[in-house]
Amino acid sequence: MPEIPAEKALPPEVDVTRPNNARIYDYFLGGKDHFTADRAVAEEALAKVPSARVMSRESRAFLGRVVRFLAEEAGIRQFLDIGTGLPTSENVHEVAQRIEPSSRVVYVDNDPMVIAHARALLRSSSEGQTAYVRADFRDPQAILSDPAVRETIDFDQPVALMLFLLLPFISNRDKPAELVTELLDALPPGSYLAASHLTAEHGPEILDGGNVYWNAGFRGRPRDSDEFAEMAFHGLELVPPGVVLVSEWRREAESPRPAPSEINCYGGVARKPG
């Protein structure tokens, strides 16, 4: 993937003095699109949770397996990826269009730097389509009514709604379950929701790492598996193996698996019935 110099590509509204979750995640993944404020939070979090890089890599691998399942087995051709984060290897449209070149993907993020990089770096196949929308998960109607979304997604056909590592940064006061429901209500039966969420069930040190984030101004919190499942998948048909650690979801490799305490992140995929 070609690179664009971050300092030349930044929209004027990007504040590099404030830490940003997408850039911190990029740092954990070994990317280059981060700044001093992001690295400071990332290194402080790593001091509390040294396995954060392992979790980030496993989360990215989970995304790839999910998209392959949705495209190959479920026959999904439309993807709405909210909270997409900065471009890295094996982005949603790359995986989906490798399986079905006509696949259409909309990337949504509230970070102007993410959208600028996505527009510069992510290229659809000639048969398919990608769009990039700056919007906030907390305003579902703004997402659903955006012209680029309406032009790319046919809401009469099944859609995969993707919320990877987004919900842990949504506080209860923002009513995340209601936001998920509002988005799902706009999708036809046969659509899917794929989501992941941080937890402290397998290692309480994640709470120390989370405090680094919350002290830096981020909202939200880790949640246990039952709370995550009820928030994201209520009324849906979970795809086996259900809500599990992201490292365990349909893992193909027989290589040694990381310990649950190294992951502390659940994931799942579910179908909208009807």
PDB file of C-alpha atoms in Angstrom:
ATOM      1  CA  MET A   1       0.000   0.000   0.000  1.00  0.00           C
ATOM      2  CA  PRO A   2       1.445   3.417  -0.939  1.00  0.00           C
ATOM      3  CA  GLU A   3       2.146   5.881   1.817  1.00  0.00           C
ATOM      4  CA  ILE A   4       1.233   9.526   2.061  1.00  0.00           C
ATOM      5  CA  PRO A   5       3.209  11.794   4.379  1.00  0.00           C
ATOM      6  CA  ALA A   6       0.966  12.353   7.374  1.00  0.00           C
ATOM      7  CA  GLU A   7       2.099  15.923   7.921  1.00  0.00           C
ATOM      8  CA  LYS A   8       1.165  16.864   4.333  1.00  0.00           C
ATOM      9  CA  ALA A   9      -2.130  14.960   4.182  1.00  0.00           C
ATOM     10  CA  LEU A  10      -3.750  16.136   7.398  1.00  0.00           C
ATOM     11  CA  PRO A  11      -6.997  18.104   7.205  1.00  0.00           C
ATOM     12  CA  PRO A  12      -6.764  21.385   9.096  1.00  0.00           C
ATOM     13  CA  GLU A  13      -9.232  20.189  11.778  1.00  0.00           C
ATOM     14  CA  VAL A  14      -6.934  17.363  12.918  1.00  0.00           C
ATOM     15  CA  ASP A  15      -5.484  18.137  16.350  1.00  0.00           C
ATOM     16  CA  VAL A  16      -2.216  16.216  16.657  1.00  0.00           C
ATOM     17  CA  THR A  17      -1.751  17.406  20.251  1.00  0.00           C
ATOM     18  CA  ARG A  18      -4.672  15.282  21.481  1.00  0.00           C
ATOM     19  CA  PRO A  19      -4.439  11.463  21.527  1.00  0.00           C
ATOM     20  CA  ASN A  20      -6.660   9.676  19.056  1.00  0.00           C
ATOM     21  CA  ASN A  21      -7.881   6.095  19.343  1.00  0.00           C
ATOM     22  CA  ALA A  22      -7.425   5.242  15.662  1.00  0.00           C
ATOM     23  CA  ARG A  23      -3.829   6.472  15.718  1.00  0.00           C
ATOM     24  CA  ILE A  24      -3.081   4.610  18.975  1.00  0.00           C
ATOM     25  CA  TYR A  25      -4.421   1.397  17.428  1.00  0.00           C
ATOM     26  CA  ASP A  26      -2.268   2.090  14.372  1.00  0.00           C
ATOM     27  CA  TYR A  27       0.740   2.350  16.705  1.00  0.00           C
ATOM     28  CA  PHE A  28      -0.085  -1.003  18.308  1.00  0.00           C
ATOM     29  CA  LEU A  29      -0.285  -2.559  14.827  1.00  0.00           C
ATOM     30  CA  GLY A  30       3.109  -1.170  13.852  1.00  0.00           C
ATOM     31  CA  GLY A  31       1.779   1.555  11.558  1.00  0.00           C
ATOM     32  CA  LYS A  32       3.223   5.000  10.889  1.00  0.00           C
ATOM     33  CA  ASP A  33       0.223   7.308  11.228  1.00  0.00           C
ATOM     34  CA  HIS A  34       0.559   8.507  14.814  1.00  0.00           C
ATOM     35  CA  PHE A  35       1.965  11.456  16.699  1.00  0.00           C
ATOM     36  CA  THR A  36       3.661  12.211  20.015  1.00  0.00           C
ATOM     37  CA  ALA A  37       0.391  12.459  21.970  1.00  0.00           C
ATOM     38  CA  ASP A  38      -0.762   9.116  20.603  1.00  0.00           C
ATOM     39  CA  ARG A  39       2.533   7.378  21.331  1.00  0.00           C
ATOM     40  CA  ALA A  40       2.553   8.695  24.888  1.00  0.00           C
ATOM     41  CA  VAL A  41      -0.835   7.139  25.647  1.00  0.00           C
ATOM     42  CA  ALA A  42       0.067   3.950  23.777  1.00  0.00           C
ATOM     43  CA  GLU A  43       3.308   3.457  25.687  1.00  0.00           C
ATOM     44  CA  GLU A  44       1.624   4.154  29.017  1.00  0.00           C
ATOM     45  CA  ALA A  45      -1.067   1.602  28.148  1.00  0.00           C
ATOM     46  CA  LEU A  46       1.573  -0.932  27.092  1.00  0.00           C
ATOM     47  CA  ALA A  47       3.304  -0.511  30.433  1.00  0.00           C
ATOM     48  CA  LYS A  48       0.042  -1.561  32.099  1.00  0.00           C
ATOM     49  CA  VAL A  49      -1.010  -4.155  29.474  1.00  0.00           C
ATOM     50  CA  PRO A  50       2.062  -5.465  27.609  1.00  0.00           C
ATOM     51  CA  SER A  51      -0.133  -7.769  25.515  1.00  0.00           C
ATOM     52  CA  ALA A  52      -1.971  -4.849  23.869  1.00  0.00           C
ATOM     53  CA  ARG A  53      -0.077  -5.420  20.625  1.00  0.00           C
ATOM     54  CA  VAL A  54      -1.047  -9.107  20.640  1.00  0.00           C
ATOM     55  CA  MET A  55      -4.690  -8.179  21.153  1.00  0.00           C
ATOM     56  CA  SER A  56      -4.527  -5.639  18.336  1.00  0.00           C
ATOM     57  CA  ARG A  57      -3.046  -8.143  15.885  1.00  0.00           C
ATOM     58  CA  GLU A  58      -5.569 -10.809  16.844  1.00  0.00           C
ATOM     59  CA  SER A  59      -8.400  -8.295  16.464  1.00  0.00           C
ATOM     60  CA  ARG A  60      -7.224  -7.450  12.968  1.00  0.00           C
ATOM     61  CA  ALA A  61      -6.980 -11.138  12.065  1.00  0.00           C
ATOM     62  CA  PHE A  62     -10.522 -11.615  13.415  1.00  0.00           C
ATOM     63  CA  LEU A  63     -11.766  -8.897  11.073  1.00  0.00           C
ATOM     64  CA  GLY A  64     -10.248 -10.709   8.098  1.00  0.00           C
ATOM     65  CA  ARG A  65     -11.844 -14.045   9.054  1.00  0.00           C
ATOM     66  CA  VAL A  66     -15.207 -12.371   9.578  1.00  0.00           C
ATOM     67  CA  VAL A  67     -15.175 -10.686   6.177  1.00  0.00           C
ATOM     68  CA  ARG A  68     -14.176 -13.933   4.499  1.00  0.00           C
ATOM     69  CA  PHE A  69     -17.044 -15.745   6.225  1.00  0.00           C
ATOM     70  CA  LEU A  70     -19.529 -13.051   5.255  1.00  0.00           C
ATOM     71  CA  ALA A  71     -18.409 -12.941   1.623  1.00  0.00           C
ATOM     72  CA  GLU A  72     -17.792 -16.661   1.043  1.00  0.00           C
ATOM     73  CA  GLU A  73     -20.325 -18.451   3.223  1.00  0.00           C
ATOM     74  CA  ALA A  74     -23.032 -15.872   3.870  1.00  0.00           C
ATOM     75  CA  GLY A  75     -22.968 -14.363   0.385  1.00  0.00           C
ATOM     76  CA  ILE A  76     -22.875 -10.782   1.621  1.00  0.00           C
ATOM     77  CA  ARG A  77     -21.916  -8.199  -1.007  1.00  0.00           C
ATOM     78  CA  GLN A  78     -22.405  -4.980   0.965  1.00  0.00           C
ATOM     79  CA  PHE A  79     -20.467  -3.838   4.023  1.00  0.00           C
ATOM     80  CA  LEU A  80     -21.023  -0.840   6.287  1.00  0.00           C
ATOM     81  CA  ASP A  81     -17.898  -0.484   8.452  1.00  0.00           C
ATOM     82  CA  ILE A  82     -18.383   2.092  11.222  1.00  0.00           C
ATOM     83  CA  GLY A  83     -15.375   3.186  13.252  1.00  0.00           C
ATOM     84  CA  THR A  84     -13.123   1.818  10.559  1.00  0.00           C
ATOM     85  CA  GLY A  85      -9.834   3.247  11.835  1.00  0.00           C
ATOM     86  CA  LEU A  86      -6.780   4.057   9.775  1.00  0.00           C
ATOM     87  CA  PRO A  87      -6.055   1.960   6.669  1.00  0.00           C
ATOM     88  CA  THR A  88      -3.771  -1.003   7.226  1.00  0.00           C
ATOM     89  CA  SER A  89      -3.285  -4.414   5.634  1.00  0.00           C
ATOM     90  CA  GLU A  90      -6.301  -6.525   4.683  1.00  0.00           C
ATOM     91  CA  ASN A  91      -8.908  -3.792   4.775  1.00  0.00           C
ATOM     92  CA  VAL A  92     -12.556  -4.831   4.449  1.00  0.00           C
ATOM     93  CA  HIS A  93     -12.932  -4.118   0.744  1.00  0.00           C
ATOM     94  CA  GLU A  94      -9.642  -5.866  -0.091  1.00  0.00           C
ATOM     95  CA  VAL A  95     -10.779  -9.091   1.571  1.00  0.00           C
ATOM     96  CA  ALA A  96     -14.348  -8.904   0.260  1.00  0.00           C
ATOM     97  CA  GLN A  97     -13.445  -7.955  -3.306  1.00  0.00           C
ATOM     98  CA  ARG A  98     -10.847 -10.689  -3.521  1.00  0.00           C
ATOM     99  CA  ILE A  99     -13.733 -13.109  -3.031  1.00  0.00           C
ATOM    100  CA  GLU A 100     -16.356 -11.156  -5.000  1.00  0.00           C
ATOM    101  CA  PRO A 101     -15.016  -8.186  -6.984  1.00  0.00           C
ATOM    102  CA  SER A 102     -18.446  -6.534  -7.149  1.00  0.00           C
ATOM    103  CA  SER A 103     -18.588  -6.089  -3.351  1.00  0.00           C
ATOM    104  CA  ARG A 104     -19.427  -2.610  -2.102  1.00  0.00           C
ATOM    105  CA  VAL A 105     -18.021  -1.116   1.097  1.00  0.00           C
ATOM    106  CA  VAL A 106     -18.713   2.106   2.972  1.00  0.00           C
ATOM    107  CA  TYR A 107     -16.132   3.175   5.552  1.00  0.00           C
ATOM    108  CA  VAL A 108     -17.448   5.477   8.279  1.00  0.00           C
ATOM    109  CA  ASP A 109     -15.378   7.273  10.905  1.00  0.00           C
ATOM    110  CA  ASN A 110     -15.648  10.529  12.824  1.00  0.00           C
ATOM    111  CA  ASP A 111     -11.905  11.198  12.530  1.00  0.00           C
ATOM    112  CA  PRO A 112     -11.030  13.492   9.600  1.00  0.00           C
ATOM    113  CA  MET A 113      -7.533  11.995   9.401  1.00  0.00           C
ATOM    114  CA  VAL A 114      -8.996   8.508   8.906  1.00  0.00           C
ATOM    115  CA  ILE A 115     -11.222   9.689   6.077  1.00  0.00           C
ATOM    116  CA  ALA A 116      -8.391  11.631   4.403  1.00  0.00           C
ATOM    117  CA  HIS A 117      -6.102   8.599   4.470  1.00  0.00           C
ATOM    118  CA  ALA A 118      -8.857   6.256   3.335  1.00  0.00           C
ATOM    119  CA  ARG A 119      -9.667   8.402   0.323  1.00  0.00           C
ATOM    120  CA  ALA A 120      -6.006   8.638  -0.590  1.00  0.00           C
ATOM    121  CA  LEU A 121      -5.050   4.999  -0.096  1.00  0.00           C
ATOM    122  CA  LEU A 122      -8.032   2.681  -0.465  1.00  0.00           C
ATOM    123  CA  ARG A 123      -8.894   1.741  -4.021  1.00  0.00           C
ATOM    124  CA  SER A 124     -11.862  -0.373  -5.001  1.00  0.00           C
ATOM    125  CA  SER A 125     -11.849  -3.012  -7.723  1.00  0.00           C
ATOM    126  CA  SER A 126     -13.278  -1.782 -11.007  1.00  0.00           C
ATOM    127  CA  GLU A 127     -16.339  -4.005 -10.526  1.00  0.00           C
ATOM    128  CA  GLY A 128     -17.001  -2.945  -6.937  1.00  0.00           C
ATOM    129  CA  GLN A 129     -17.366   0.322  -5.082  1.00  0.00           C
ATOM    130  CA  THR A 130     -16.038   1.977  -1.936  1.00  0.00           C
ATOM    131  CA  ALA A 131     -17.124   5.166  -0.221  1.00  0.00           C
ATOM    132  CA  TYR A 132     -15.732   7.114   2.736  1.00  0.00           C
ATOM    133  CA  VAL A 133     -18.006   9.040   5.073  1.00  0.00           C
ATOM    134  CA  ARG A 134     -17.146  11.236   8.018  1.00  0.00           C
ATOM    135  CA  ALA A 135     -19.869  10.651  10.587  1.00  0.00           C
ATOM    136  CA  ASP A 136     -20.317   9.555  14.190  1.00  0.00           C
ATOM    137  CA  PHE A 137     -21.779   6.265  15.384  1.00  0.00           C
ATOM    138  CA  ARG A 138     -23.741   8.251  17.958  1.00  0.00           C
ATOM    139  CA  ASP A 139     -25.819   9.748  15.113  1.00  0.00           C
ATOM    140  CA  PRO A 140     -27.145   6.752  13.144  1.00  0.00           C
ATOM    141  CA  GLN A 141     -29.518   8.809  11.031  1.00  0.00           C
ATOM    142  CA  ALA A 142     -26.673  10.983   9.767  1.00  0.00           C
ATOM    143  CA  ILE A 143     -24.919   7.813   8.628  1.00  0.00           C
ATOM    144  CA  LEU A 144     -27.974   6.212   7.072  1.00  0.00           C
ATOM    145  CA  SER A 145     -29.033   9.367   5.219  1.00  0.00           C
ATOM    146  CA  ASP A 146     -25.588  10.314   3.927  1.00  0.00           C
ATOM    147  CA  PRO A 147     -25.659  10.531   0.109  1.00  0.00           C
ATOM    148  CA  ALA A 148     -22.512   8.418  -0.289  1.00  0.00           C
ATOM    149  CA  VAL A 149     -24.045   5.693   1.871  1.00  0.00           C
ATOM    150  CA  ARG A 150     -27.334   5.751  -0.055  1.00  0.00           C
ATOM    151  CA  GLU A 151     -25.502   5.668  -3.397  1.00  0.00           C
ATOM    152  CA  THR A 152     -23.283   2.737  -2.411  1.00  0.00           C
ATOM    153  CA  ILE A 153     -25.571   0.555  -0.285  1.00  0.00           C
ATOM    154  CA  ASP A 154     -28.849  -0.956  -1.518  1.00  0.00           C
ATOM    155  CA  PHE A 155     -30.911  -1.200   1.664  1.00  0.00           C
ATOM    156  CA  ASP A 156     -33.266  -3.674   0.031  1.00  0.00           C
ATOM    157  CA  GLN A 157     -30.438  -6.220  -0.039  1.00  0.00           C
ATOM    158  CA  PRO A 158     -28.563  -7.753   2.946  1.00  0.00           C
ATOM    159  CA  VAL A 159     -25.800  -5.647   4.480  1.00  0.00           C
ATOM    160  CA  ALA A 160     -23.018  -6.519   6.915  1.00  0.00           C
ATOM    161  CA  LEU A 161     -22.840  -3.906   9.680  1.00  0.00           C
ATOM    162  CA  MET A 162     -19.362  -3.946  11.201  1.00  0.00           C
ATOM    163  CA  LEU A 163     -18.537  -2.440  14.611  1.00  0.00           C
ATOM    164  CA  PHE A 164     -15.004  -3.546  15.435  1.00  0.00           C
ATOM    165  CA  LEU A 165     -13.578  -2.210  18.722  1.00  0.00           C
ATOM    166  CA  LEU A 166     -16.027   0.670  18.609  1.00  0.00           C
ATOM    167  CA  LEU A 167     -18.494  -0.164  21.380  1.00  0.00           C
ATOM    168  CA  PRO A 168     -15.937  -0.126  24.229  1.00  0.00           C
ATOM    169  CA  PHE A 169     -15.468   3.570  23.490  1.00  0.00           C
ATOM    170  CA  ILE A 170     -19.201   4.293  23.744  1.00  0.00           C
ATOM    171  CA  SER A 171     -20.354   5.083  27.272  1.00  0.00           C
ATOM    172  CA  ASN A 172     -23.644   3.860  28.707  1.00  0.00           C
ATOM    173  CA  ARG A 173     -24.973   7.408  28.747  1.00  0.00           C
ATOM    174  CA  ASP A 174     -24.872   7.323  24.951  1.00  0.00           C
ATOM    175  CA  LYS A 175     -27.153   4.235  25.004  1.00  0.00           C
ATOM    176  CA  PRO A 176     -25.041   2.008  22.714  1.00  0.00           C
ATOM    177  CA  ALA A 177     -27.639  -0.788  22.518  1.00  0.00           C
ATOM    178  CA  GLU A 178     -30.204   1.666  21.185  1.00  0.00           C
ATOM    179  CA  LEU A 179     -27.724   2.976  18.623  1.00  0.00           C
ATOM    180  CA  VAL A 180     -27.036  -0.568  17.398  1.00  0.00           C
ATOM    181  CA  THR A 181     -30.768  -1.280  17.170  1.00  0.00           C
ATOM    182  CA  GLU A 182     -31.401   1.901  15.205  1.00  0.00           C
ATOM    183  CA  LEU A 183     -28.812   0.899  12.624  1.00  0.00           C
ATOM    184  CA  LEU A 184     -30.037  -2.695  12.433  1.00  0.00           C
ATOM    185  CA  ASP A 185     -33.639  -1.567  12.003  1.00  0.00           C
ATOM    186  CA  ALA A 186     -32.614   0.075   8.725  1.00  0.00           C
ATOM    187  CA  LEU A 187     -31.204  -3.196   7.350  1.00  0.00           C
ATOM    188  CA  PRO A 188     -33.287  -5.947   5.737  1.00  0.00           C
ATOM    189  CA  PRO A 189     -33.620  -9.495   7.080  1.00  0.00           C
ATOM    190  CA  GLY A 190     -30.616 -11.607   6.170  1.00  0.00           C
ATOM    191  CA  SER A 191     -28.226  -8.817   7.121  1.00  0.00           C
ATOM    192  CA  TYR A 192     -25.439  -9.435   9.600  1.00  0.00           C
ATOM    193  CA  LEU A 193     -23.816  -7.636  12.509  1.00  0.00           C
ATOM    194  CA  ALA A 194     -20.139  -8.256  13.298  1.00  0.00           C
ATOM    195  CA  ALA A 195     -18.716  -6.641  16.412  1.00  0.00           C
ATOM    196  CA  SER A 196     -15.919  -6.871  18.955  1.00  0.00           C
ATOM    197  CA  HIS A 197     -15.473  -5.510  22.458  1.00  0.00           C
ATOM    198  CA  LEU A 198     -12.797  -5.244  25.155  1.00  0.00           C
ATOM    199  CA  THR A 199     -13.289  -7.111  28.420  1.00  0.00           C
ATOM    200  CA  ALA A 200     -11.520  -7.437  31.759  1.00  0.00           C
ATOM    201  CA  GLU A 201     -12.817 -10.949  32.451  1.00  0.00           C
ATOM    202  CA  HIS A 202      -9.522 -12.669  31.656  1.00  0.00           C
ATOM    203  CA  GLY A 203      -7.070 -10.159  33.086  1.00  0.00           C
ATOM    204  CA  PRO A 204      -7.913  -7.301  35.445  1.00  0.00           C
ATOM    205  CA  GLU A 205      -4.848  -5.409  34.263  1.00  0.00           C
ATOM    206  CA  ILE A 206      -6.943  -4.336  31.281  1.00  0.00           C
ATOM    207  CA  LEU A 207      -8.705  -1.998  33.710  1.00  0.00           C
ATOM    208  CA  ASP A 208      -5.388  -0.295  34.434  1.00  0.00           C
ATOM    209  CA  GLY A 209      -4.802   0.055  30.732  1.00  0.00           C
ATOM    210  CA  GLY A 210      -8.337   1.338  30.282  1.00  0.00           C
ATOM    211  CA  ASN A 211      -7.754   3.970  32.933  1.00  0.00           C
ATOM    212  CA  VAL A 212      -4.930   5.324  30.785  1.00  0.00           C
ATOM    213  CA  TYR A 213      -7.466   5.853  28.003  1.00  0.00           C
ATOM    214  CA  TRP A 214     -10.160   7.309  30.202  1.00  0.00           C
ATOM    215  CA  ASN A 215      -7.658   9.680  31.844  1.00  0.00           C
ATOM    216  CA  ALA A 216      -6.661  10.822  28.357  1.00  0.00           C
ATOM    217  CA  GLY A 217     -10.227  11.874  27.683  1.00  0.00           C
ATOM    218  CA  PHE A 218     -11.742   8.821  26.015  1.00  0.00           C
ATOM    219  CA  ARG A 219     -15.193   7.600  27.060  1.00  0.00           C
ATOM    220  CA  GLY A 220     -16.531   4.077  27.469  1.00  0.00           C
ATOM    221  CA  ARG A 221     -15.335   1.001  29.334  1.00  0.00           C
ATOM    222  CA  PRO A 222     -14.661  -2.745  29.025  1.00  0.00           C
ATOM    223  CA  ARG A 223     -17.720  -5.006  29.368  1.00  0.00           C
ATOM    224  CA  ASP A 224     -18.202  -8.698  30.108  1.00  0.00           C
ATOM    225  CA  SER A 225     -19.360 -11.207  27.507  1.00  0.00           C
ATOM    226  CA  ASP A 226     -23.002 -11.236  28.595  1.00  0.00           C
ATOM    227  CA  GLU A 227     -23.245  -7.439  28.578  1.00  0.00           C
ATOM    228  CA  PHE A 228     -21.598  -7.244  25.175  1.00  0.00           C
ATOM    229  CA  ALA A 229     -23.843  -9.975  23.742  1.00  0.00           C
ATOM    230  CA  GLU A 230     -26.996  -8.296  25.040  1.00  0.00           C
ATOM    231  CA  MET A 231     -25.871  -4.897  23.784  1.00  0.00           C
ATOM    232  CA  ALA A 232     -24.902  -5.993  20.280  1.00  0.00           C
ATOM    233  CA  PHE A 233     -26.701  -9.219  19.411  1.00  0.00           C
ATOM    234  CA  HIS A 234     -30.068  -9.122  21.179  1.00  0.00           C
ATOM    235  CA  GLY A 235     -32.743 -10.594  18.902  1.00  0.00           C
ATOM    236  CA  LEU A 236     -30.214 -11.803  16.331  1.00  0.00           C
ATOM    237  CA  GLU A 237     -29.127 -15.327  15.382  1.00  0.00           C
ATOM    238  CA  LEU A 238     -25.539 -15.813  16.505  1.00  0.00           C
ATOM    239  CA  VAL A 239     -23.260 -17.595  14.061  1.00  0.00           C
ATOM    240  CA  PRO A 240     -21.326 -20.469  15.708  1.00  0.00           C
ATOM    241  CA  PRO A 241     -19.186 -20.372  17.810  1.00  0.00           C
ATOM    242  CA  GLY A 242     -21.101 -17.399  19.213  1.00  0.00           C
ATOM    243  CA  VAL A 243     -19.484 -14.703  21.352  1.00  0.00           C
ATOM    244  CA  VAL A 244     -15.913 -15.843  21.996  1.00  0.00           C
ATOM    245  CA  LEU A 245     -12.457 -14.344  22.253  1.00  0.00           C
ATOM    246  CA  VAL A 246     -11.494 -12.911  18.876  1.00  0.00           C
ATOM    247  CA  SER A 247      -8.506 -15.270  18.763  1.00  0.00           C
ATOM    248  CA  GLU A 248     -10.918 -18.238  18.928  1.00  0.00           C
ATOM    249  CA  TRP A 249     -13.517 -17.209  16.342  1.00  0.00           C
ATOM    250  CA  ARG A 250     -13.192 -19.665  13.434  1.00  0.00           C
ATOM    251  CA  ARG A 251      -9.433 -19.636  13.699  1.00  0.00           C
ATOM    252  CA  GLU A 252      -7.908 -21.614  10.825  1.00  0.00           C
ATOM    253  CA  ALA A 253      -4.323 -21.918  11.971  1.00  0.00           C
ATOM    254  CA  GLU A 254      -3.149 -24.726  14.231  1.00  0.00           C
ATOM    255  CA  SER A 255      -0.360 -22.537  15.579  1.00  0.00           C
ATOM    256  CA  PRO A 256      -0.127 -21.873  19.328  1.00  0.00           C
ATOM    257  CA  ARG A 257      -2.915 -19.613  20.495  1.00  0.00           C
ATOM    258  CA  PRO A 258      -2.392 -16.648  22.784  1.00  0.00           C
ATOM    259  CA  ALA A 259      -3.657 -16.933  26.327  1.00  0.00           C
ATOM    260  CA  PRO A 260      -7.071 -15.394  27.062  1.00  0.00           C
ATOM    261  CA  SER A 261      -5.351 -12.841  29.317  1.00  0.00           C
ATOM    262  CA  GLU A 262      -3.358 -11.642  26.282  1.00  0.00           C
ATOM    263  CA  ILE A 263      -6.525 -11.009  24.282  1.00  0.00           C
ATOM    264  CA  ASN A 264      -9.285  -9.713  26.559  1.00  0.00           C
ATOM    265  CA  CYS A 265     -11.412  -8.964  23.518  1.00  0.00           C
ATOM    266  CA  TYR A 266     -14.640 -10.706  22.525  1.00  0.00           C
ATOM    267  CA  GLY A 267     -16.100 -10.913  19.064  1.00  0.00           C
ATOM    268  CA  GLY A 268     -19.140 -12.319  17.369  1.00  0.00           C
ATOM    269  CA  VAL A 269     -21.220 -12.382  14.209  1.00  0.00           C
ATOM    270  CA  ALA A 270     -24.999 -12.617  14.067  1.00  0.00           C
ATOM    271  CA  ARG A 271     -27.734 -12.672  11.424  1.00  0.00           C
ATOM    272  CA  LYS A 272     -30.901 -10.592  11.418  1.00  0.00           C
ATOM    273  CA  PRO A 273     -33.763 -13.083  11.138  1.00  0.00           C
ATOM    274  CA  GLY A 274     -36.866 -12.811   9.035  1.00  0.00           C
TER     275      GLY A 274
END
